[in-house]
mmCIF file of C-alpha atoms and ligand atoms in Angstrom:
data_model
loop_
_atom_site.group_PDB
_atom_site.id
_atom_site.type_symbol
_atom_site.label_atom_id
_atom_site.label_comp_id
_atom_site.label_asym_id
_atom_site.label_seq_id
_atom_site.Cartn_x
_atom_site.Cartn_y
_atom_site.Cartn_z
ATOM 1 C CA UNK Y 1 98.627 44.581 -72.359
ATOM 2 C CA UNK Y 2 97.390 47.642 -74.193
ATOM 3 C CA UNK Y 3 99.955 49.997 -75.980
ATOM 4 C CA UNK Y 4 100.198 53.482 -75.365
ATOM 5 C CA UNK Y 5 99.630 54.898 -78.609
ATOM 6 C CA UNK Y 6 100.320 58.393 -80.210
ATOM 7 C CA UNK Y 7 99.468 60.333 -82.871
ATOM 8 C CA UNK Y 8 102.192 62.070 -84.626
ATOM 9 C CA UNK Y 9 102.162 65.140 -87.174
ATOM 10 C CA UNK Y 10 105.486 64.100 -88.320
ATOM 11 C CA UNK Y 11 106.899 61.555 -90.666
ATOM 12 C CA UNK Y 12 108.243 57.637 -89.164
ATOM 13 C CA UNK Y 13 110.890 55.617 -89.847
ATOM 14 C CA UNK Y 14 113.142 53.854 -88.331
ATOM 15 C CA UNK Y 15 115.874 55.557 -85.952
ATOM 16 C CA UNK Y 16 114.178 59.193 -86.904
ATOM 17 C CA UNK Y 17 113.537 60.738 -83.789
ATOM 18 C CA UNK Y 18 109.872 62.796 -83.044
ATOM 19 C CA UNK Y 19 109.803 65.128 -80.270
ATOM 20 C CA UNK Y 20 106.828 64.337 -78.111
ATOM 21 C CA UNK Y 21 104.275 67.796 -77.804
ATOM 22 C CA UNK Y 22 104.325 69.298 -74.052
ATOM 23 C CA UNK Y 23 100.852 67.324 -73.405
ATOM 24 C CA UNK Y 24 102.544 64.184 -74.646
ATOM 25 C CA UNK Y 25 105.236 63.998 -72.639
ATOM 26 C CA UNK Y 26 102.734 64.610 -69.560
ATOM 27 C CA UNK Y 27 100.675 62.072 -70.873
ATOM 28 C CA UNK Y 28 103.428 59.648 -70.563
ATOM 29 C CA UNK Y 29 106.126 60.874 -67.700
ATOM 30 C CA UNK Y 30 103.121 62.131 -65.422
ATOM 31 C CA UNK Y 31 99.918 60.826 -65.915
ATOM 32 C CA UNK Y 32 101.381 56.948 -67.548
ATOM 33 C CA UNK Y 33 104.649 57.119 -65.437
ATOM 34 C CA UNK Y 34 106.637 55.984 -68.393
ATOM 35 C CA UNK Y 35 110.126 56.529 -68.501
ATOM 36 C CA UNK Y 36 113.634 55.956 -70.459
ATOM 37 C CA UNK Y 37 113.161 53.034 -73.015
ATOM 38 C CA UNK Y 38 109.819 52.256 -72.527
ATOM 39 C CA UNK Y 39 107.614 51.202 -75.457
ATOM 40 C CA UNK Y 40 104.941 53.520 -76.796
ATOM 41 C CA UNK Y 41 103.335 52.719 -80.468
ATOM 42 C CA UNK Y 42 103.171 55.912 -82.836
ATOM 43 C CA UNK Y 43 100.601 56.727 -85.635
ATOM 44 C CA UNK Y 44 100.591 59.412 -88.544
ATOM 45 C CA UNK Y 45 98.176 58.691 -90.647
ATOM 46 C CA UNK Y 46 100.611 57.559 -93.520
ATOM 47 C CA UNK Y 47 103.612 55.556 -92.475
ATOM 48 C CA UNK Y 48 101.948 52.736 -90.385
ATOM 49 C CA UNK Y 49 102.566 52.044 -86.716
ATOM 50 C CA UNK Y 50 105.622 51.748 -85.177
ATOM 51 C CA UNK Y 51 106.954 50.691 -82.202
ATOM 52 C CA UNK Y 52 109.397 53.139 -80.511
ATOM 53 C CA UNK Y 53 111.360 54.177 -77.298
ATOM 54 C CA UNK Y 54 111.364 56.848 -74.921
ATOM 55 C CA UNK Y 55 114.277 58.921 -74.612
ATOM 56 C CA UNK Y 56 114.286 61.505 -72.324
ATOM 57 C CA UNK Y 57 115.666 65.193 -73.204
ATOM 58 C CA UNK Y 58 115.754 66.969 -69.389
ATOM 59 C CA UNK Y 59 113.482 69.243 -68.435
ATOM 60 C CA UNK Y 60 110.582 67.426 -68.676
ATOM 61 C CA UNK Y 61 111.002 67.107 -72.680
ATOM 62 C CA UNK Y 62 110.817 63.039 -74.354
ATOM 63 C CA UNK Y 63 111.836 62.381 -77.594
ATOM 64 C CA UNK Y 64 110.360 58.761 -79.142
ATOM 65 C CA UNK Y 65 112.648 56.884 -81.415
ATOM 66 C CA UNK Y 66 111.138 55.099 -83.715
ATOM 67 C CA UNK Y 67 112.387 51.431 -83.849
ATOM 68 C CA UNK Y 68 110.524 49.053 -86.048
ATOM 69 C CA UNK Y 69 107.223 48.824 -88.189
ATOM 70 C CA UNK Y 70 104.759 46.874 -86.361
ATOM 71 C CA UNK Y 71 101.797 47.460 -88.932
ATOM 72 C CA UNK Y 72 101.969 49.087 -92.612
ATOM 73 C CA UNK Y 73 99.455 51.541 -93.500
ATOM 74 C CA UNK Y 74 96.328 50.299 -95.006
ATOM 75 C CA UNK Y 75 92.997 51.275 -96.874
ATOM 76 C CA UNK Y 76 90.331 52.613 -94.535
ATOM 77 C CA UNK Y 77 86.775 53.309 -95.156
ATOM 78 C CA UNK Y 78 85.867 56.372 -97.373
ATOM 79 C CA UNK Y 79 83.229 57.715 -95.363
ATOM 80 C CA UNK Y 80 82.206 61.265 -94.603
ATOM 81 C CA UNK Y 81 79.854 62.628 -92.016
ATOM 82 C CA UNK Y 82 78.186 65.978 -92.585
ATOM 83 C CA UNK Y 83 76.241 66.684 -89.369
ATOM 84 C CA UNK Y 84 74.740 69.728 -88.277
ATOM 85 C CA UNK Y 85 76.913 70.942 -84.981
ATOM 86 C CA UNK Y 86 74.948 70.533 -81.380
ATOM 87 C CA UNK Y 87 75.942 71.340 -77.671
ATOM 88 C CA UNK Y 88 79.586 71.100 -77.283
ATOM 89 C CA UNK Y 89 79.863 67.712 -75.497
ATOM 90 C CA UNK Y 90 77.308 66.159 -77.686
ATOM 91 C CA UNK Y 91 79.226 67.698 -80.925
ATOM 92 C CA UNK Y 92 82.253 65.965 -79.056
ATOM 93 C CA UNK Y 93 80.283 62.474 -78.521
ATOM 94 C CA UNK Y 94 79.389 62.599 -82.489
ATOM 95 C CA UNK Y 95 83.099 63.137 -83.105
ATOM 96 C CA UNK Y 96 84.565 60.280 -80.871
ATOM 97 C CA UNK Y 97 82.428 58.094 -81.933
ATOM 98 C CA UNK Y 98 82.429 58.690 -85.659
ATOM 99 C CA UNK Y 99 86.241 58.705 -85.777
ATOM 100 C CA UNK Y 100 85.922 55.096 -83.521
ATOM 101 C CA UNK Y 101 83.167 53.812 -86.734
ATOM 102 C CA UNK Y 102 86.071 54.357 -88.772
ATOM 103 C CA UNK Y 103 84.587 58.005 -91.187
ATOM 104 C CA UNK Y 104 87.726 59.455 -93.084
ATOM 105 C CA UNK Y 105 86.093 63.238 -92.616
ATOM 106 C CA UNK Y 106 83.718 64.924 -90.590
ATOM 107 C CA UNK Y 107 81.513 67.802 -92.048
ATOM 108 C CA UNK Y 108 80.145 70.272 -89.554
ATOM 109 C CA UNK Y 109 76.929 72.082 -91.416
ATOM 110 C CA UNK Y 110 75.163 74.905 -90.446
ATOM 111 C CA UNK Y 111 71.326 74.438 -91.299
ATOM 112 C CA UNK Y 112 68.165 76.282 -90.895
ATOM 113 C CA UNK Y 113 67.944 75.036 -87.573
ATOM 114 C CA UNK Y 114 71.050 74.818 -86.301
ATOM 115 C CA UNK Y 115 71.821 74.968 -82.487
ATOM 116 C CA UNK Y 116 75.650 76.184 -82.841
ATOM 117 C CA UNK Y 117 76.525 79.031 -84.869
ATOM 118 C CA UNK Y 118 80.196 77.705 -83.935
ATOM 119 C CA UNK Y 119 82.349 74.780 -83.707
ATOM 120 C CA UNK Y 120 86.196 74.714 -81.834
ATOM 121 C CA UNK Y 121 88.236 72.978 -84.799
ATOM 122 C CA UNK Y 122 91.265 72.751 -82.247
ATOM 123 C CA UNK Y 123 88.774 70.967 -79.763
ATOM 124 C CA UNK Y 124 87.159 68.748 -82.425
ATOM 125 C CA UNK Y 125 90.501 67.492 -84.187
ATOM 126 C CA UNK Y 126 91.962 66.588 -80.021
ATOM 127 C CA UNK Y 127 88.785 64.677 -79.623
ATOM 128 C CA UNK Y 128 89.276 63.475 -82.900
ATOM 129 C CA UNK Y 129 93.093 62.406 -82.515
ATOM 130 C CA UNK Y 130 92.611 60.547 -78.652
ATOM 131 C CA UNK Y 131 89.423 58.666 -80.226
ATOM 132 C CA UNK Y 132 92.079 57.403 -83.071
ATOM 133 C CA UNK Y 133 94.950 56.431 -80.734
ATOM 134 C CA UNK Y 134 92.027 54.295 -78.832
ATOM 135 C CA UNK Y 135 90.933 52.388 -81.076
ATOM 136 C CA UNK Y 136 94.132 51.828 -83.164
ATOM 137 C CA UNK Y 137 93.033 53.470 -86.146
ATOM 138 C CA UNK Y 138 96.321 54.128 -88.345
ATOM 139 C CA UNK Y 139 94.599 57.695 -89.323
ATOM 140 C CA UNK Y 140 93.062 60.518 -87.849
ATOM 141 C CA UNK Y 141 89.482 61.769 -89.904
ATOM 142 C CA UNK Y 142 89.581 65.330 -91.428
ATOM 143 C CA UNK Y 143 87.524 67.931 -89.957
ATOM 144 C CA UNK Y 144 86.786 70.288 -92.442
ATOM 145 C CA UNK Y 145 85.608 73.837 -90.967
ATOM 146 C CA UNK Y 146 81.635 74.797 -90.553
ATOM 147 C CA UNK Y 147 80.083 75.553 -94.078
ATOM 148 C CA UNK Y 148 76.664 76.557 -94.560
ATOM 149 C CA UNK Y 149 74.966 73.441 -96.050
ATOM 150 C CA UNK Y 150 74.365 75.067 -99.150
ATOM 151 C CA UNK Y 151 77.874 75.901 -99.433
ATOM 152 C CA UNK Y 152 78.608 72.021 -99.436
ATOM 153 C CA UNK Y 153 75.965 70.802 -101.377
ATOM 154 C CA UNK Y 154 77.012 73.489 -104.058
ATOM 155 C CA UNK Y 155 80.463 72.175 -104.547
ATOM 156 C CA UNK Y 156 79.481 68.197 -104.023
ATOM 157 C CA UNK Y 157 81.942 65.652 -105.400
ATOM 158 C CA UNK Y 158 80.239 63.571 -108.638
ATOM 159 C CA UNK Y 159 79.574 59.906 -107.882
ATOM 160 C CA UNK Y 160 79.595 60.040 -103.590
ATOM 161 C CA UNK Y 161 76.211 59.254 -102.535
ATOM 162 C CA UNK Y 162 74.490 61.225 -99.716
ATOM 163 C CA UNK Y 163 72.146 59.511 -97.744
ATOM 164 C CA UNK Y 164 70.215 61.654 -96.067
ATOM 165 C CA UNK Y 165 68.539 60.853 -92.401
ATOM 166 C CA UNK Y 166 65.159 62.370 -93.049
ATOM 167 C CA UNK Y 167 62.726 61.396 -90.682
ATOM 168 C CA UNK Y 168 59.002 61.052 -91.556
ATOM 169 C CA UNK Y 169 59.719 61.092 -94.877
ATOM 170 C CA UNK Y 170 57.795 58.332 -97.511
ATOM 171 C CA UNK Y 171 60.426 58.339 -100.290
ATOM 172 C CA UNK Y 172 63.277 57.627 -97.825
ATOM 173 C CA UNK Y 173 64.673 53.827 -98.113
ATOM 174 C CA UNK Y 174 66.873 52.095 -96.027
ATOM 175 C CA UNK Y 175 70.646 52.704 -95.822
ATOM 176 C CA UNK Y 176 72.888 50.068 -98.215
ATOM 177 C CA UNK Y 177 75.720 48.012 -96.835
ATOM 178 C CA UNK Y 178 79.344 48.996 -97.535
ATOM 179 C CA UNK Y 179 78.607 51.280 -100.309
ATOM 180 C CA UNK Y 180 82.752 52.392 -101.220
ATOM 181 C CA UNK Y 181 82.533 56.038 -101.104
ATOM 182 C CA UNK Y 182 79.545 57.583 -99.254
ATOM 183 C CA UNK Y 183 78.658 60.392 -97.033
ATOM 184 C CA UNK Y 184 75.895 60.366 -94.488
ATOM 185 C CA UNK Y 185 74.024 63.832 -93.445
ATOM 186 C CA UNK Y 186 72.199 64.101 -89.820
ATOM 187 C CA UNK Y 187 70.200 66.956 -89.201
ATOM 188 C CA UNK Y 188 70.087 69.170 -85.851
ATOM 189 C CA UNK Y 189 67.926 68.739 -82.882
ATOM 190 C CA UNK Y 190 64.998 70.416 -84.951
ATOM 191 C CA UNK Y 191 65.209 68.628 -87.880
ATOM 192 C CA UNK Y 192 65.900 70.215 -91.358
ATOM 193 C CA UNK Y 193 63.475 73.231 -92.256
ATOM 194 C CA UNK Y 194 61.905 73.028 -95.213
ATOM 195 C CA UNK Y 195 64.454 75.409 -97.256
ATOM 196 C CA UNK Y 196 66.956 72.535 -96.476
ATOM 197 C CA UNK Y 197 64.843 69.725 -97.806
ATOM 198 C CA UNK Y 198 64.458 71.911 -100.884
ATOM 199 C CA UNK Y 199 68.095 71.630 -101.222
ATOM 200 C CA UNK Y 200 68.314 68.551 -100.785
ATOM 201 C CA UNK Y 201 65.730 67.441 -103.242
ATOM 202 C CA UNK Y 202 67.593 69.276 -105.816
ATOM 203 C CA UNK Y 203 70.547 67.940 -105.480
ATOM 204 C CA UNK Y 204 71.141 63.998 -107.255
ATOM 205 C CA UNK Y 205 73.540 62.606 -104.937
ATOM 206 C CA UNK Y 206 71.164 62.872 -102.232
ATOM 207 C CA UNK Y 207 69.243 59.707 -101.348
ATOM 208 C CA UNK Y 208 67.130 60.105 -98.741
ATOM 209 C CA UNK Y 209 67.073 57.088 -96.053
ATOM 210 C CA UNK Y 210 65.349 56.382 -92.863
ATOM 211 C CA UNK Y 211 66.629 55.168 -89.854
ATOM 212 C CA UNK Y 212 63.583 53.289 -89.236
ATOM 213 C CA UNK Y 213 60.370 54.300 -86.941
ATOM 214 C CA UNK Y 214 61.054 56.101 -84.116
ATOM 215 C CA UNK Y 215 62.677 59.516 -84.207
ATOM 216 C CA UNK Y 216 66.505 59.235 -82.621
ATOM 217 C CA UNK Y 217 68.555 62.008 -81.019
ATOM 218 C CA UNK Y 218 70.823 63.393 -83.535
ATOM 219 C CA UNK Y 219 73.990 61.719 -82.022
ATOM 220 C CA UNK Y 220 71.831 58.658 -82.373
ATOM 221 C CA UNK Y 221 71.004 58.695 -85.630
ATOM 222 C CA UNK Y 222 74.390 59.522 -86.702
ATOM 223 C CA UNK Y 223 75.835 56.281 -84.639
ATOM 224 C CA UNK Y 224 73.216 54.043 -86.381
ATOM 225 C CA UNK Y 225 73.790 55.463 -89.477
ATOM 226 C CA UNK Y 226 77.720 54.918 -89.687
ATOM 227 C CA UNK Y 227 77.473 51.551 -88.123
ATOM 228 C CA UNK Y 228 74.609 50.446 -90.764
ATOM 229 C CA UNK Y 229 76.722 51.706 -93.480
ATOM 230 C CA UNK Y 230 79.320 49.704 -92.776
ATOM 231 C CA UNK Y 231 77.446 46.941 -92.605
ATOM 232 C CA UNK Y 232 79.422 43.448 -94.883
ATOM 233 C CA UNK Y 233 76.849 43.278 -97.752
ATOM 234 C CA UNK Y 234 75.553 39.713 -98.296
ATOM 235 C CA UNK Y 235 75.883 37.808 -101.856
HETATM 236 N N1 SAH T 301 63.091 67.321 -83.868
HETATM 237 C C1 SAH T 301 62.859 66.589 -85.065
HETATM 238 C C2 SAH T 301 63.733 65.377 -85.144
HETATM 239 C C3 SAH T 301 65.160 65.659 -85.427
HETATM 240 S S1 SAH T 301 66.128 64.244 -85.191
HETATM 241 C C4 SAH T 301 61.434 66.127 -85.090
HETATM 242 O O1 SAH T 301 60.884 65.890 -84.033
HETATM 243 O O2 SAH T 301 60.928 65.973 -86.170
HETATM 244 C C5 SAH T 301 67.711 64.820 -85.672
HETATM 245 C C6 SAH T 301 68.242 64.269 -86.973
HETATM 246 O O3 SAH T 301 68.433 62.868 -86.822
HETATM 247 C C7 SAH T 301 67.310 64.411 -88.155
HETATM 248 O O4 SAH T 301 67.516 65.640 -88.832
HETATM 249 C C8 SAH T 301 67.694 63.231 -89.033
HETATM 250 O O5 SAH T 301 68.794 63.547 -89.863
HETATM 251 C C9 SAH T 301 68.136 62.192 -88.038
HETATM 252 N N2 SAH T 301 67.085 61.196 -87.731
HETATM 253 C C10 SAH T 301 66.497 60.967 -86.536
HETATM 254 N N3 SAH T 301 65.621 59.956 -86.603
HETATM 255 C C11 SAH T 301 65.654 59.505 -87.876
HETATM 256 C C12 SAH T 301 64.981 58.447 -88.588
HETATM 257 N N4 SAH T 301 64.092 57.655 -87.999
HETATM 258 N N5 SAH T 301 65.297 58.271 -89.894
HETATM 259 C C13 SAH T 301 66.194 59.071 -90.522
HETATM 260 N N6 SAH T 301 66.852 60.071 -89.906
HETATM 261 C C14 SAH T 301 66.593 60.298 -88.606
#
């Protein structure tokens, strides 16, 4: 039987009582048909999952009583996507299923050729959060708010390697496996312009890869790319 699991903004441990959000207790009264001491498995992002109970508050309010550990917290990937935002549900797709290949942050960018001048950050992190409780992640990624890509590249962190998805391009190699910290970078639906590859190029923690030799949707290319990172390495 699957759990119901929940994402929490709130600390766990045992006997500490979290007050479910309005949409929670929906979730689970309404929509699950849960009720008085039934299970449900709650997440934070830093004390592990737990196993706790319903307890109902009147008024259509649940509280959830944490009762016992059922796993600790542990390491997960450091692995960052900067992508460049595209239609809403396809922005949403990239998010799902980059929090599901396991990225600790997501980087909307605004490039030369960028389709959304926008992004919703509420929207992206509840995408974000229901892809987490799916696929029992223990943490939810960071979504950092949309930066020029200059912006970003200006203020890069020393020693994380940015592989780059440029298309058509001869000096880009193929992605490594399991590299420990890394970011990947997916253009829009146009491609980078060529002010973009110039900052790129100038940049050292860029390493330009290929995805191999067809051109992919954006949302494809970033998929590939985060599974192919996360490839074991051999020997
Ligand atoms: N419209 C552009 C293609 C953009 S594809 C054109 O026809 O040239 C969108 C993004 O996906 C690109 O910016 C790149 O980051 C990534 N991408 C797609 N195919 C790729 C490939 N074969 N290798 C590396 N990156 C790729």
């Amino acid at each position: 039987m699957t759990h119901i699991r929940l994402f929490v903004p709130t600390p766990l441990s045992e006997g500490a009582a979290v007050e479910a959000s309005t949409a929670q207790a929906h979730y689970l009264g309404t929509v699950m048909r849960r009720s008085a001491g039934d299970p449900v498995r709650l997440f934070n992002g830093a004390d592990g999952e737990w196993e706790a109970r319903i307890v109902p508050r009147g008024r259509g309010r649940l509280t959830l009583v944490p009762e016992r550990q059922v796993r600790p917290q542990a390491p997960e990937p450091d692995l960052w996507l900067l992508f460049a935002p595209l239609k809403r549900d396809t922005t949403d797709l990239v998010v799902e299923k980059a929090t599901e290949l396991g990225v600790s942050a997501l980087l909307p960018v605004s490039t030369e050729r960028t389709n959304a001048g926008r992004v919703n950050a509420d929207r992206l992190n509840a995408v974000a959060i229901e892809a987490a409780e799916q696929c029992e992640r223990l943490t939810v990624p960071r979504i950092a708010p949309l930066r020029p890509l200059a912006d970003v590249l200006a203020d890069w962190p020393p020693g994380r390697p940015l592989f780059a998805g440029l298309e058509r391009d001869a000096a880009a190699t193929p992605l490594p496996a399991a590299p420990r910290h890394a970011a990947l970078l997916i253009g829009p639906e146009g491609g980078f312009g060529p002010r973009d590859r110039a900052l790129l190029s100038r940049l050292e923690a860029v390493v330009p890869v290929s995805l191999g030799p067809r051109i992919l949707r954006a949302e494809t290319a970033a998929i590939v790319g985060l599974a192919l990172l996360q490839r074991p390495s051999c020997g």
